[in-house]
mmCIF file of C-alpha atoms in Angstrom:
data_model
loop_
_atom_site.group_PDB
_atom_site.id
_atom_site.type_symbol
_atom_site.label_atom_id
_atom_site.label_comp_id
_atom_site.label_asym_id
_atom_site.label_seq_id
_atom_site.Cartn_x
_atom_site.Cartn_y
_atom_site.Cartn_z
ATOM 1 C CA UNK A 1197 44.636 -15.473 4.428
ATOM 2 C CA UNK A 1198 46.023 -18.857 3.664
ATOM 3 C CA UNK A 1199 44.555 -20.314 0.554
ATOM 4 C CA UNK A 1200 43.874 -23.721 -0.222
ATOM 5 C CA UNK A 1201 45.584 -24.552 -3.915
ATOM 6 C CA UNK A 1202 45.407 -28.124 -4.086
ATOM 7 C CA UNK A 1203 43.961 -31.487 -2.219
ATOM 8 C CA UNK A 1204 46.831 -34.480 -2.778
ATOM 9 C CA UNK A 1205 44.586 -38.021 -2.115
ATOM 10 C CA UNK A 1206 47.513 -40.406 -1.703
ATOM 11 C CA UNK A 1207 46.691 -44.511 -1.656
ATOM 12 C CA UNK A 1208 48.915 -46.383 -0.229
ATOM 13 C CA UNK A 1209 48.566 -50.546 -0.192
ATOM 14 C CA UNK A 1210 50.978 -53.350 0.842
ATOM 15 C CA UNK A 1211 49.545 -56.548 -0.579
ATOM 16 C CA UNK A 1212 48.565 -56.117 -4.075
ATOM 17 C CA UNK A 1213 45.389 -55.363 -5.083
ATOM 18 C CA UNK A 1214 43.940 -58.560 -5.648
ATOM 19 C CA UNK A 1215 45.059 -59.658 -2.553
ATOM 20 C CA UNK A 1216 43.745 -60.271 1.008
ATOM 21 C CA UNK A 1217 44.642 -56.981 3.167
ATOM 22 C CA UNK A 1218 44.392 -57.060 7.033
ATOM 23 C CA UNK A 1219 44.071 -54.000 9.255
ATOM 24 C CA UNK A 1220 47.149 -51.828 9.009
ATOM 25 C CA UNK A 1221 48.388 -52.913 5.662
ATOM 26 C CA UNK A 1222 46.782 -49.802 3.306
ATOM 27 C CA UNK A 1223 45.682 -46.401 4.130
ATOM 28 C CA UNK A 1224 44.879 -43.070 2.558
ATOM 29 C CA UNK A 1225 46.714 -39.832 3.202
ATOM 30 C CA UNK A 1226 45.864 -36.336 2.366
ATOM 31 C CA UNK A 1227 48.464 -33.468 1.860
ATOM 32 C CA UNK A 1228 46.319 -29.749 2.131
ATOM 33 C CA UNK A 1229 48.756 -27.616 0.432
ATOM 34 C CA UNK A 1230 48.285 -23.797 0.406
ATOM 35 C CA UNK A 1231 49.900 -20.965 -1.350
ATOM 36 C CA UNK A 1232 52.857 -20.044 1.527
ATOM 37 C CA UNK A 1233 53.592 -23.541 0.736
ATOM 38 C CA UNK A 1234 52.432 -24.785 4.176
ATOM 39 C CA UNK A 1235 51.283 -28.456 4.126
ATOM 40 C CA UNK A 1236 49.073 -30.089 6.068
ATOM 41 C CA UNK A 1237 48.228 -33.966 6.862
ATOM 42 C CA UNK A 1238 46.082 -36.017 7.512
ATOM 43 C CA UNK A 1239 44.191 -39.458 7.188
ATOM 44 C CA UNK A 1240 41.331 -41.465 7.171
ATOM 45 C CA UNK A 1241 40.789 -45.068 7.887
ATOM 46 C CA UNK A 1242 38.714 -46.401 5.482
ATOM 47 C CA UNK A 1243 38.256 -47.291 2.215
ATOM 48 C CA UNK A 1244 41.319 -45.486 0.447
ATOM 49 C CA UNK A 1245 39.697 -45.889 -3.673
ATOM 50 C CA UNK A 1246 36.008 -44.462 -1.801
ATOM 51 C CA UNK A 1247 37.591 -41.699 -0.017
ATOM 52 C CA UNK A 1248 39.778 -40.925 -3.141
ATOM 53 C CA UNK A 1249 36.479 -40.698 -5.039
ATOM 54 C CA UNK A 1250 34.707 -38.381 -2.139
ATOM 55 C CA UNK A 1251 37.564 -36.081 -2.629
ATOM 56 C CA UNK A 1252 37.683 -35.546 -6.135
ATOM 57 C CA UNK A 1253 34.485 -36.439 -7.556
ATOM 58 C CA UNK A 1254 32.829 -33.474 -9.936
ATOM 59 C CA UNK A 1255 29.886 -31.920 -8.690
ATOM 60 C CA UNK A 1256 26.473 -33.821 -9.622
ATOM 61 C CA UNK A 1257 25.020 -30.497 -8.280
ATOM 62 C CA UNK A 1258 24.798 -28.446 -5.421
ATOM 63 C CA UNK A 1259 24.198 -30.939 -2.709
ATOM 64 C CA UNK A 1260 26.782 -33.324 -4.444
ATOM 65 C CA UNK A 1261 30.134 -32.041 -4.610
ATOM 66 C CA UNK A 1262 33.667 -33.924 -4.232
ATOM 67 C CA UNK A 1263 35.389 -31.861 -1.612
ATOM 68 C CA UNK A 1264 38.462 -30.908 -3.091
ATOM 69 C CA UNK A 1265 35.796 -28.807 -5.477
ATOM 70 C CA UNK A 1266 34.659 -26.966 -2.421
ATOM 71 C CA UNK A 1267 38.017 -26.262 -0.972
ATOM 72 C CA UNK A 1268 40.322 -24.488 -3.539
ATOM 73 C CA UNK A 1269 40.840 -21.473 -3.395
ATOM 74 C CA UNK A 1270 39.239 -21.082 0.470
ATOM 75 C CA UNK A 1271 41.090 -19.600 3.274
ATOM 76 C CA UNK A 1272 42.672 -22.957 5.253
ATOM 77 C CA UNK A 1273 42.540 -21.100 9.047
ATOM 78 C CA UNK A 1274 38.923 -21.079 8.842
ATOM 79 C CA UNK A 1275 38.752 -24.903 9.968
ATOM 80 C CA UNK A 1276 34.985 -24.646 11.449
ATOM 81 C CA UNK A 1277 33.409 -23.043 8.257
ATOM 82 C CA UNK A 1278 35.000 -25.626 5.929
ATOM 83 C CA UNK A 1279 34.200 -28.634 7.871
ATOM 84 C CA UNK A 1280 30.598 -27.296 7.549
ATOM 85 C CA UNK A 1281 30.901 -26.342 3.770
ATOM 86 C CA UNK A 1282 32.358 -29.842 3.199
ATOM 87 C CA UNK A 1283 29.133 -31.038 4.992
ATOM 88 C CA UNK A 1284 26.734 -29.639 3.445
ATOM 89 C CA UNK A 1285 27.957 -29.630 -0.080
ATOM 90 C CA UNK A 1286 28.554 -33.082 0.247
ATOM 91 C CA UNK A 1287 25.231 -33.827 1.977
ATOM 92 C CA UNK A 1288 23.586 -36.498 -0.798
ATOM 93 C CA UNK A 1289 26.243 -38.562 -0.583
ATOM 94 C CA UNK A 1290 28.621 -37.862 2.603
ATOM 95 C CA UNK A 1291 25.965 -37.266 5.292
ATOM 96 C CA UNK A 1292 27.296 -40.634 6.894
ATOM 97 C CA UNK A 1293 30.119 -43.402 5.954
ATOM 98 C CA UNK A 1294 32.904 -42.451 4.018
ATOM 99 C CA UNK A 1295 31.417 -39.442 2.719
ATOM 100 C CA UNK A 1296 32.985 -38.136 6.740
ATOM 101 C CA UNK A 1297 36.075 -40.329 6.735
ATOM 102 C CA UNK A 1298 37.321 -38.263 3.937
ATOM 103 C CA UNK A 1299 36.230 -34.856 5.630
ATOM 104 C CA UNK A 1300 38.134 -36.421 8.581
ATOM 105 C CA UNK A 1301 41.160 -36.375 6.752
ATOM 106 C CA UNK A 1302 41.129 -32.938 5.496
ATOM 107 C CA UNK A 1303 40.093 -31.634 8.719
ATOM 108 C CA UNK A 1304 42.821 -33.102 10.407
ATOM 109 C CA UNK A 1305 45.264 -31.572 7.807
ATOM 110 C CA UNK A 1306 43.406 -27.992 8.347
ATOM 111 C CA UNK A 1307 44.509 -27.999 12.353
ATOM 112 C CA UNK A 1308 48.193 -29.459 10.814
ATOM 113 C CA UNK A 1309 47.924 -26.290 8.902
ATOM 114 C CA UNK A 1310 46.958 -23.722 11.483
ATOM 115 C CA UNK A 1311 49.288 -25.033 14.075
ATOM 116 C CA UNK A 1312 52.289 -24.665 11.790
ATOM 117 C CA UNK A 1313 50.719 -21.177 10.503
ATOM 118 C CA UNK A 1314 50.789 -20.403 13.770
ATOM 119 C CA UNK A 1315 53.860 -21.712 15.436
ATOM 120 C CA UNK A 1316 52.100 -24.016 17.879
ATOM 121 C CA UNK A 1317 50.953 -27.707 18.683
ATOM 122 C CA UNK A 1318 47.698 -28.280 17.685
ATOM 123 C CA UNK A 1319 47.018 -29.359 21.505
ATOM 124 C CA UNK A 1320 47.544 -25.687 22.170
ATOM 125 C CA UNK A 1321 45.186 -24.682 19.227
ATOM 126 C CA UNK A 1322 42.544 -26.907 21.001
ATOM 127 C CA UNK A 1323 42.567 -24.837 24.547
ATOM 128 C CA UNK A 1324 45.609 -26.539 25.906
ATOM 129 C CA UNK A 1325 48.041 -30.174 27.569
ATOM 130 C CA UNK A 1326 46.740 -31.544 30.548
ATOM 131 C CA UNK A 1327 49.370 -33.604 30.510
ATOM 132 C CA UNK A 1328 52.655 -34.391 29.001
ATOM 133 C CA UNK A 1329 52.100 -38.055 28.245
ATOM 134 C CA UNK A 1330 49.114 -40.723 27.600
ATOM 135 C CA UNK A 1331 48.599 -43.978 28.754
ATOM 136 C CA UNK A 1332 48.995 -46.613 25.917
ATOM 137 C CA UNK A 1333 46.929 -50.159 25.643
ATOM 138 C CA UNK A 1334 48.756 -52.386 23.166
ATOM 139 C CA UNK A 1335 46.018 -53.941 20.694
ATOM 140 C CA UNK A 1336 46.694 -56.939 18.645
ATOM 141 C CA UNK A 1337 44.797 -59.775 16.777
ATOM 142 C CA UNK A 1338 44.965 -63.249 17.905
ATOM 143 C CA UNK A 1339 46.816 -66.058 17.122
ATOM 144 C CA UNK A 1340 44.075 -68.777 15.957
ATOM 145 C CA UNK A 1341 45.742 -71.712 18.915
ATOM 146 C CA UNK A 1342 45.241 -69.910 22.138
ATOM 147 C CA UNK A 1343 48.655 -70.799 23.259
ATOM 148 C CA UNK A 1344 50.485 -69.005 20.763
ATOM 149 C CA UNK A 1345 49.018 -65.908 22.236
ATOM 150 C CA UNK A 1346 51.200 -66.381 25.683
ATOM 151 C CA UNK A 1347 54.285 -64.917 23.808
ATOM 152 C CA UNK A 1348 52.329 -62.402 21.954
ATOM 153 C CA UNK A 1349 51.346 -61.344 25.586
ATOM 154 C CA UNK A 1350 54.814 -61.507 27.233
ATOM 155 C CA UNK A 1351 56.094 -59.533 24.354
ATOM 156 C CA UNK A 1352 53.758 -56.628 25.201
ATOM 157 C CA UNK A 1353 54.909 -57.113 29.091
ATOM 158 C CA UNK A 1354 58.229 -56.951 28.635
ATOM 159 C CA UNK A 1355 57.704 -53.626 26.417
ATOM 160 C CA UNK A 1356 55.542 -51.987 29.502
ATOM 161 C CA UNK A 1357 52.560 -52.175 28.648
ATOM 162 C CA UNK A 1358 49.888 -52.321 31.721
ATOM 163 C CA UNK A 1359 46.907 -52.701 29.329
ATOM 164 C CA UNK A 1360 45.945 -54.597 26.403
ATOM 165 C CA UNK A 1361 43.611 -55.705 24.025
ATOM 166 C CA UNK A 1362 43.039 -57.859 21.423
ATOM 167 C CA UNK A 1363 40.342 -59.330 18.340
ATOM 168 C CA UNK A 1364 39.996 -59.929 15.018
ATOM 169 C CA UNK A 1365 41.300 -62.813 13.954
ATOM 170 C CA UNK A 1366 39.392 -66.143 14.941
ATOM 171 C CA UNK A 1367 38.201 -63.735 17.672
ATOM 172 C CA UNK A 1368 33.843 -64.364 17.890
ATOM 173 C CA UNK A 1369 33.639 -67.363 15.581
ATOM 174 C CA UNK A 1370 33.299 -69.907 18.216
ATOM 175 C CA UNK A 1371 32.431 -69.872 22.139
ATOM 176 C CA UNK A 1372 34.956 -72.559 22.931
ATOM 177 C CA UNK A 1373 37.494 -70.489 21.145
ATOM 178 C CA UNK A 1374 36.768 -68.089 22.574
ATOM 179 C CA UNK A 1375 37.029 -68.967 26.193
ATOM 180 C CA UNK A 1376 40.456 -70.433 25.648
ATOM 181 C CA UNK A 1377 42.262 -67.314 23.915
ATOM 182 C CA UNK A 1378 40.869 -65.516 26.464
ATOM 183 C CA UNK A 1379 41.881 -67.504 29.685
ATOM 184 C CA UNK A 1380 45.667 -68.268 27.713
ATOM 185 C CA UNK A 1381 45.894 -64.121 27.605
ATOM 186 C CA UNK A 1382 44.714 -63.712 31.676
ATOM 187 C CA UNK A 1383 47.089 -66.123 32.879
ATOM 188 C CA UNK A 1384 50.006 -64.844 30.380
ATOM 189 C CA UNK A 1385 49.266 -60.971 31.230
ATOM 190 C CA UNK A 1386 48.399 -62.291 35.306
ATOM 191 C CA UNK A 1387 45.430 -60.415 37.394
ATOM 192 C CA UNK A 1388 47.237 -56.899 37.486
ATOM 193 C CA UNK A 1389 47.194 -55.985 33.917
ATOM 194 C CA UNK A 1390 43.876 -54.963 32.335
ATOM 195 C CA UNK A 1391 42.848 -56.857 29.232
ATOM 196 C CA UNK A 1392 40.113 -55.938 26.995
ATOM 197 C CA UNK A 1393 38.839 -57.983 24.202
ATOM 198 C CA UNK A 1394 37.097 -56.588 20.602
ATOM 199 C CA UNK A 1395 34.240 -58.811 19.136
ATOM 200 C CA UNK A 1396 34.092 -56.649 15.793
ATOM 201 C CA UNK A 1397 30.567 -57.202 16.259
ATOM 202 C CA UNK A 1398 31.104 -60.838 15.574
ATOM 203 C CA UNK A 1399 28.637 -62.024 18.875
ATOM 204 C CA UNK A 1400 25.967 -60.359 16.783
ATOM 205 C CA UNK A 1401 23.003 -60.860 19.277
ATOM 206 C CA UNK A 1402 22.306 -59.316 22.956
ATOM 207 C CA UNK A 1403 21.550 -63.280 23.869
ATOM 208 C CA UNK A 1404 24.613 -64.518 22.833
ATOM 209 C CA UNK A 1405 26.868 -61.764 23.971
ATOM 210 C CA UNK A 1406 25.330 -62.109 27.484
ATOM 211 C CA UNK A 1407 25.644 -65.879 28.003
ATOM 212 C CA UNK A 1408 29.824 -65.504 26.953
ATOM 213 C CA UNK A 1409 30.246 -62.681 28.883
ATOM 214 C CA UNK A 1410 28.792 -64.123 31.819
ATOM 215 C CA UNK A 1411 30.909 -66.711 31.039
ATOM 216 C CA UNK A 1412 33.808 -64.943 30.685
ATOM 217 C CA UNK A 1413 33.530 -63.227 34.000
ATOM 218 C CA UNK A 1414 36.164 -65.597 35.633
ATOM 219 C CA UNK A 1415 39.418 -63.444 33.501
ATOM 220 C CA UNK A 1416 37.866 -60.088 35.175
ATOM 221 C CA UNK A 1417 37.696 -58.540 31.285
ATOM 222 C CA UNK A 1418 37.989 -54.472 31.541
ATOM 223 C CA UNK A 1419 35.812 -54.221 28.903
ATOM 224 C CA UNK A 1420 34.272 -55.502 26.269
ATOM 225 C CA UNK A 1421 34.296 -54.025 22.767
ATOM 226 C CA UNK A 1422 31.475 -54.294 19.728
ATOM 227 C CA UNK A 1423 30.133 -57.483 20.795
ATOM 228 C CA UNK A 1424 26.920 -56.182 18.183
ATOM 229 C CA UNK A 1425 26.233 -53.679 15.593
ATOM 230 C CA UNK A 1426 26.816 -50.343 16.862
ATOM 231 C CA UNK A 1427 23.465 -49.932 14.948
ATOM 232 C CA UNK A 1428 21.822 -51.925 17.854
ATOM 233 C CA UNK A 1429 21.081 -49.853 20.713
ATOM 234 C CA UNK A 1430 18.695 -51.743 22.092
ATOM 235 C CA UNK A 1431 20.977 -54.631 22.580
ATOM 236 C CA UNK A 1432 23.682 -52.574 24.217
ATOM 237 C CA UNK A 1433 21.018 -51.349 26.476
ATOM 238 C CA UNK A 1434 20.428 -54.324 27.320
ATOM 239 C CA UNK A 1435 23.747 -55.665 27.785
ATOM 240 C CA UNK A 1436 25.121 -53.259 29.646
ATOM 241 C CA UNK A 1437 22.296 -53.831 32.305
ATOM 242 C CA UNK A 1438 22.957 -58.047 32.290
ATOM 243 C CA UNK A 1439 26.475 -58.191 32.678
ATOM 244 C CA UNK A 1440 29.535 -57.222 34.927
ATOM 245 C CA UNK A 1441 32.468 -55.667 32.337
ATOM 246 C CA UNK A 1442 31.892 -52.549 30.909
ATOM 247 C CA UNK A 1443 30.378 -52.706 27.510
ATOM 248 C CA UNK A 1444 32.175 -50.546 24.666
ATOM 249 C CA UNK A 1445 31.813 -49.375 21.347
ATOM 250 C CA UNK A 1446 31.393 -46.269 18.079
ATOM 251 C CA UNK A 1447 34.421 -47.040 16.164
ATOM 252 C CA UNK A 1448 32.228 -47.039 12.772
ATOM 253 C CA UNK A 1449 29.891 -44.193 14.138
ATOM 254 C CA UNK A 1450 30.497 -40.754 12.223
ATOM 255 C CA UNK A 1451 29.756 -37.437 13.346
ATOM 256 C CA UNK A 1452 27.925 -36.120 16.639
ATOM 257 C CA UNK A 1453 24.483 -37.219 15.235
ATOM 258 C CA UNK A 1454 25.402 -40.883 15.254
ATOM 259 C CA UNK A 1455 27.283 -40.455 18.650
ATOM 260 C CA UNK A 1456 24.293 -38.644 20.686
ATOM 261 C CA UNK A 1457 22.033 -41.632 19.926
ATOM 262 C CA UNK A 1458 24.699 -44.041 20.690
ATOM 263 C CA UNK A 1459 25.933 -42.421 23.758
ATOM 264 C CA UNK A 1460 22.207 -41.548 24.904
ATOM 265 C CA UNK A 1461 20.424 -44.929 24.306
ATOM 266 C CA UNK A 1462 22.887 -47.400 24.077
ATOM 267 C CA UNK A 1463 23.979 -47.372 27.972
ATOM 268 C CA UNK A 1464 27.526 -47.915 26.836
ATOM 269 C CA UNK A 1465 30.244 -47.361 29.464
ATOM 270 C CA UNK A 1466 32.686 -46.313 27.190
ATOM 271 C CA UNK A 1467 32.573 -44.777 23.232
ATOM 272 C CA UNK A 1468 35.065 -45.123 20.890
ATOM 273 C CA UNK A 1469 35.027 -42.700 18.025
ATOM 274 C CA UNK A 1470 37.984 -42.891 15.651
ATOM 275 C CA UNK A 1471 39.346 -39.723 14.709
ATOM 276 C CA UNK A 1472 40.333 -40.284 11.339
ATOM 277 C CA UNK A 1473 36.658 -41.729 10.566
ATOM 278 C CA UNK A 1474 33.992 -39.587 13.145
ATOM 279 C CA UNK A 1475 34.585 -36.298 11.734
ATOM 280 C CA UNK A 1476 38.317 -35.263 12.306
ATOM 281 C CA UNK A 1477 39.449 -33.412 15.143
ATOM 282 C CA UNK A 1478 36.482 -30.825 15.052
ATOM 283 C CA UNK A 1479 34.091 -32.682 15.635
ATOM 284 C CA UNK A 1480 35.553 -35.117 18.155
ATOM 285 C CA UNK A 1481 35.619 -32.170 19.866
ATOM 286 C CA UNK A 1482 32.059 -32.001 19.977
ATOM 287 C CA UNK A 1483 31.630 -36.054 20.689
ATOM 288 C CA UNK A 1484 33.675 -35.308 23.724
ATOM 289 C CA UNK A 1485 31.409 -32.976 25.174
ATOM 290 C CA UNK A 1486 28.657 -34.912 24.620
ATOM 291 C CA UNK A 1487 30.354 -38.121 26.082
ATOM 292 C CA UNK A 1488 31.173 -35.766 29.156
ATOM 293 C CA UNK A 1489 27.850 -34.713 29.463
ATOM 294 C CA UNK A 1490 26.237 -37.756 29.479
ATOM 295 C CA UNK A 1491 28.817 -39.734 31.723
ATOM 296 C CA UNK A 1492 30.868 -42.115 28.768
ATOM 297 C CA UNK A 1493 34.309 -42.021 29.047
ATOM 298 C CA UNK A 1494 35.913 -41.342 25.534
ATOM 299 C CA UNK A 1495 38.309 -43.845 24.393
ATOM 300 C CA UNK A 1496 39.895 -43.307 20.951
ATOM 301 C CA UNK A 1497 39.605 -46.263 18.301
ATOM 302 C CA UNK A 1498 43.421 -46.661 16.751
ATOM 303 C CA UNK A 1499 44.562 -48.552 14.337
ATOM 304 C CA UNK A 1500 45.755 -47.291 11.350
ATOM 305 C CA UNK A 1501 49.285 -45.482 10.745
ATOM 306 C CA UNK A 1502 51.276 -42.843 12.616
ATOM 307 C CA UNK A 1503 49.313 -39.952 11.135
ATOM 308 C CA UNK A 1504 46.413 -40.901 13.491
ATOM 309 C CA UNK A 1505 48.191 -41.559 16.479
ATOM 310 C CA UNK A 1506 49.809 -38.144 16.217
ATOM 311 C CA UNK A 1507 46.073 -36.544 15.648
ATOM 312 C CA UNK A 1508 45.123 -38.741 18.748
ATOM 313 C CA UNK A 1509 47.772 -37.323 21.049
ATOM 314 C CA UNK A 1510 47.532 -33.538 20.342
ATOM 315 C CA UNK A 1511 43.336 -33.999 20.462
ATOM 316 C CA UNK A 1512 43.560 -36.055 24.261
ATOM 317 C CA UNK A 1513 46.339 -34.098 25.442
ATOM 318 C CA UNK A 1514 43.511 -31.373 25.099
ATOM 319 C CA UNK A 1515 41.161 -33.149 26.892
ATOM 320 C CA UNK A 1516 40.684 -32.957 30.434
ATOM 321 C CA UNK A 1517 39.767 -36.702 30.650
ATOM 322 C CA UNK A 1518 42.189 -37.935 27.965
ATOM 323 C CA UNK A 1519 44.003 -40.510 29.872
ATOM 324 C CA UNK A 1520 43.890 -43.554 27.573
ATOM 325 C CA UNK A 1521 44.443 -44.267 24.079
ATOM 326 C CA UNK A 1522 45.034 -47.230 21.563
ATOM 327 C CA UNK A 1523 48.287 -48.421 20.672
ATOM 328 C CA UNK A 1524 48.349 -50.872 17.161
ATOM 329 C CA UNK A 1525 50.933 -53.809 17.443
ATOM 330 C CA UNK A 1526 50.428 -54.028 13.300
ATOM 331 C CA UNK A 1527 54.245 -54.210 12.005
ATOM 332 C CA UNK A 1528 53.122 -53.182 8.725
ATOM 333 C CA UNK A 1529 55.420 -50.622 7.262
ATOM 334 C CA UNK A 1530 52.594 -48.116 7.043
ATOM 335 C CA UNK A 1531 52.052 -48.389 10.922
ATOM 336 C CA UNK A 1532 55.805 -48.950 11.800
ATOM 337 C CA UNK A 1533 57.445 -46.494 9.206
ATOM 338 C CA UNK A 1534 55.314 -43.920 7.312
ATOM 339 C CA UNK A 1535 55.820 -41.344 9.888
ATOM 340 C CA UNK A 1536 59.753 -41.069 9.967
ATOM 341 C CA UNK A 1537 59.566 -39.520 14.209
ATOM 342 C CA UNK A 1538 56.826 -41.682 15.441
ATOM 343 C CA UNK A 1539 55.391 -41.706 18.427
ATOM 344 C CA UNK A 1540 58.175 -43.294 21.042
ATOM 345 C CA UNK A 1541 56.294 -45.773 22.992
ATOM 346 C CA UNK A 1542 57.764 -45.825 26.683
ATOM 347 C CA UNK A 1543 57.051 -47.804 29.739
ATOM 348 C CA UNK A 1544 53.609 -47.797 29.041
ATOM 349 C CA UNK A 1545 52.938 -44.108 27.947
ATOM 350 C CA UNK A 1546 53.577 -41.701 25.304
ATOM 351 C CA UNK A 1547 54.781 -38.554 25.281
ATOM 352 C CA UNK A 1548 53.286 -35.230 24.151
ATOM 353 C CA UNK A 1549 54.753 -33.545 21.066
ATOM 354 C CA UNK A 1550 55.475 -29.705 21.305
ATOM 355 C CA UNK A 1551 56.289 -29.270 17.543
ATOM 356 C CA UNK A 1552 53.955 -26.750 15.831
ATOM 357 C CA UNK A 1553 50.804 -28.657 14.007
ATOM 358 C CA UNK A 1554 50.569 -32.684 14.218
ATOM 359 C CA UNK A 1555 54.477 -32.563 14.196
ATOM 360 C CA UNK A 1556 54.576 -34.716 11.102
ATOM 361 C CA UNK A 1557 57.412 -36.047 9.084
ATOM 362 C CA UNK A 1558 56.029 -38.323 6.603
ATOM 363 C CA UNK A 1559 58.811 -40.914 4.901
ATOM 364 C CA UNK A 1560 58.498 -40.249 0.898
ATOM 365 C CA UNK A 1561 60.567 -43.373 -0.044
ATOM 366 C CA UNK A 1562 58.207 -45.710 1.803
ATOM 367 C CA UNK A 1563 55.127 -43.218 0.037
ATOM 368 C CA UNK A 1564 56.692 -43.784 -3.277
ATOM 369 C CA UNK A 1565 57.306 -47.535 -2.765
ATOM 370 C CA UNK A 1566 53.170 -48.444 -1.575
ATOM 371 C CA UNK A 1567 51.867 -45.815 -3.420
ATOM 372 C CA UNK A 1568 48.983 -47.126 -5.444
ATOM 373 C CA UNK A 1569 47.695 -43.939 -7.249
#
């Protein structure tokens, strides 16, 4: 037995706390520890003060628990039971939303756990590598004058990326604007490289996400991401039966619930569930069954720090159609430094790590610096 003594909720924030904070620039961290002083780690990408609160609220009563509550003193190997303890003791108020980012993060720091209790990667907890690197898209948010974008572009060419994608920003507040961000980033990248482009759900109606992707045909778009509400599954439906580019989205989803009526009814080419947010890396595993079932291709969300994109790796390395993932561009500390032996980027792919659990090594400096809490 490995038991559970404590549940460390760590905030970490950038700008201060009155001000403005863009994707990439906070985050919330969980260290399991256990009493052979094994500790795990993980994240979710959310709302660091909510999750905090999931986490270490006191029990309202027996439906209504903070998790750290149900946790202590349990055995940390027995990942399956606890992400279904979590879930139901949490069930008035973590059903959905944050209530699973936060059981994302401790779930992700049990499999830390048992792979270093173990003496292996968590890819060979979860049945095994298929491969020994992953194909990398380079994401990045827009520069509001379309032409600025062409360096932004030859910046990710020159580091070898064959993929990319880009939104937020100015990205969905105007058709014109649109269109030219979009054609500056085709004829920077040229026709070879694939280029995606995320709406954030910023389109917000099946009519108007039809007429710009039809007129956005002309750039030859891979796909296009959250053009609506992930709540609308009619309109995906729909879209994905009007229009040429592959139609994506699930980043906000949570748990397999959420993601076998999106993937059933939406019609969406490819889902998205983030594994710091869905669920953690148990149940992704059971999203990516269902995706497989059902014909979606499963395409991690990623955007958050090194802690995810290690959790990311070991999870599609285990999957036998894991071939893709996302690759942030933020150059916020917490993206670019937290994790002192990040992921090396390389020609376009990277590489599989063979060091027992996530293979962590989490910079305490920078932690003590942005810590909020």
């Amino acid at each position: 037995m490995l038991k559970i003594t404590d549940i460390e909720v760590i905030h970490l924030r950038v700008p201060a706390m009155d001000a403005d904070c863009e994707w990439g620039e906070d985050a919330v961290i969980v260290k399991v520890h256990t009493d052979k002083g094994i500790v795990g780690i993980g994240e979710a990408d959310s709302s660091p003060l909510v999750v905090q609160a999931c986490i270490e609220a006191p029990q309202t009563n027996f439906y209504c628990n903070g998790l750290k509550r149900l946790l202590i003193g349990e055995n940390a190997l027995e990942i399956e039971r606890l992400w279904n303890k979590m879930y139901w003791g949490s069930n008035y108020m973590g059903r959905r939303g944050a209530g699973i980012h936060a059981i994302s993060a401790i779930d992700i720091a049990l499999w830390d756990i048992a792979g270093q209790f173990y003496g292996v990667p968590v890819h060979t907890l979860l049945g095994g590598k298929y491969r020994e690197k992953i194909r990398c898209y380079g994401t990045f948010i827009p520069a509001d004058k379309p032409e600025d974008n062409v360096a932004i572009v030859q910046g990710l060419k020159d580091q070898g990326f064959t993929s990319i994608k880009f939104g937020g920003g100015v990205m969905g507040d105007d058709p014109d604007t649109d269109y030219a961000i979009v054609k500056a980033v085709r004829e920077a990248a040229g026709p070879e490289m694939e280029v995606q482009i995320d709406l954030a759900s910023k389109w917000h109606t099946c009519g108007h996400s039809a007429m710009m992707a039809k007129r956005l045909e002309e750039f030859n778009l891979n796909w296009i991401e959250e053009p609506v509400l992930a709540d609308s599954l009619i309109s995906y439906e729909k879209l994905s039966r009007q229009v040429s580019q592959k139609i994506a989205g699930g980043e906000s989803l949570t748990t397999r619930y959420e993601f076998q009526e999106f993937i059933t009814k939406s019609n969406a080419d490819i889902v998205q569930p983030d594994i710091t947010r869905c669920g953690g890396i148990t149940e992704m595993k059971k999203i990516y069954d269902i995706a497989q079932m059902n014909g979606t291709q499963l395409i991690p969300h990623g955007f958050s720090t090194g802690i995810l994109l290690h959790a990311s790796v070991h999870f599609l390395a285990a999957c036998e159609q894991g071939t893709l993932m996302e690759f942030s561009q933020s150059s916020s500390p917490l993206f670019t430094s937290l994790v002192k032996n990040q992921l090396q980027f390389d020609n376009g792919f990277v590489a599989v790590s063979d060091a027992p659990g996530l293979g962590i090594e989490l910079d305490e400096e920078l932690i003590a610096k942005y810590r909020v809490n």
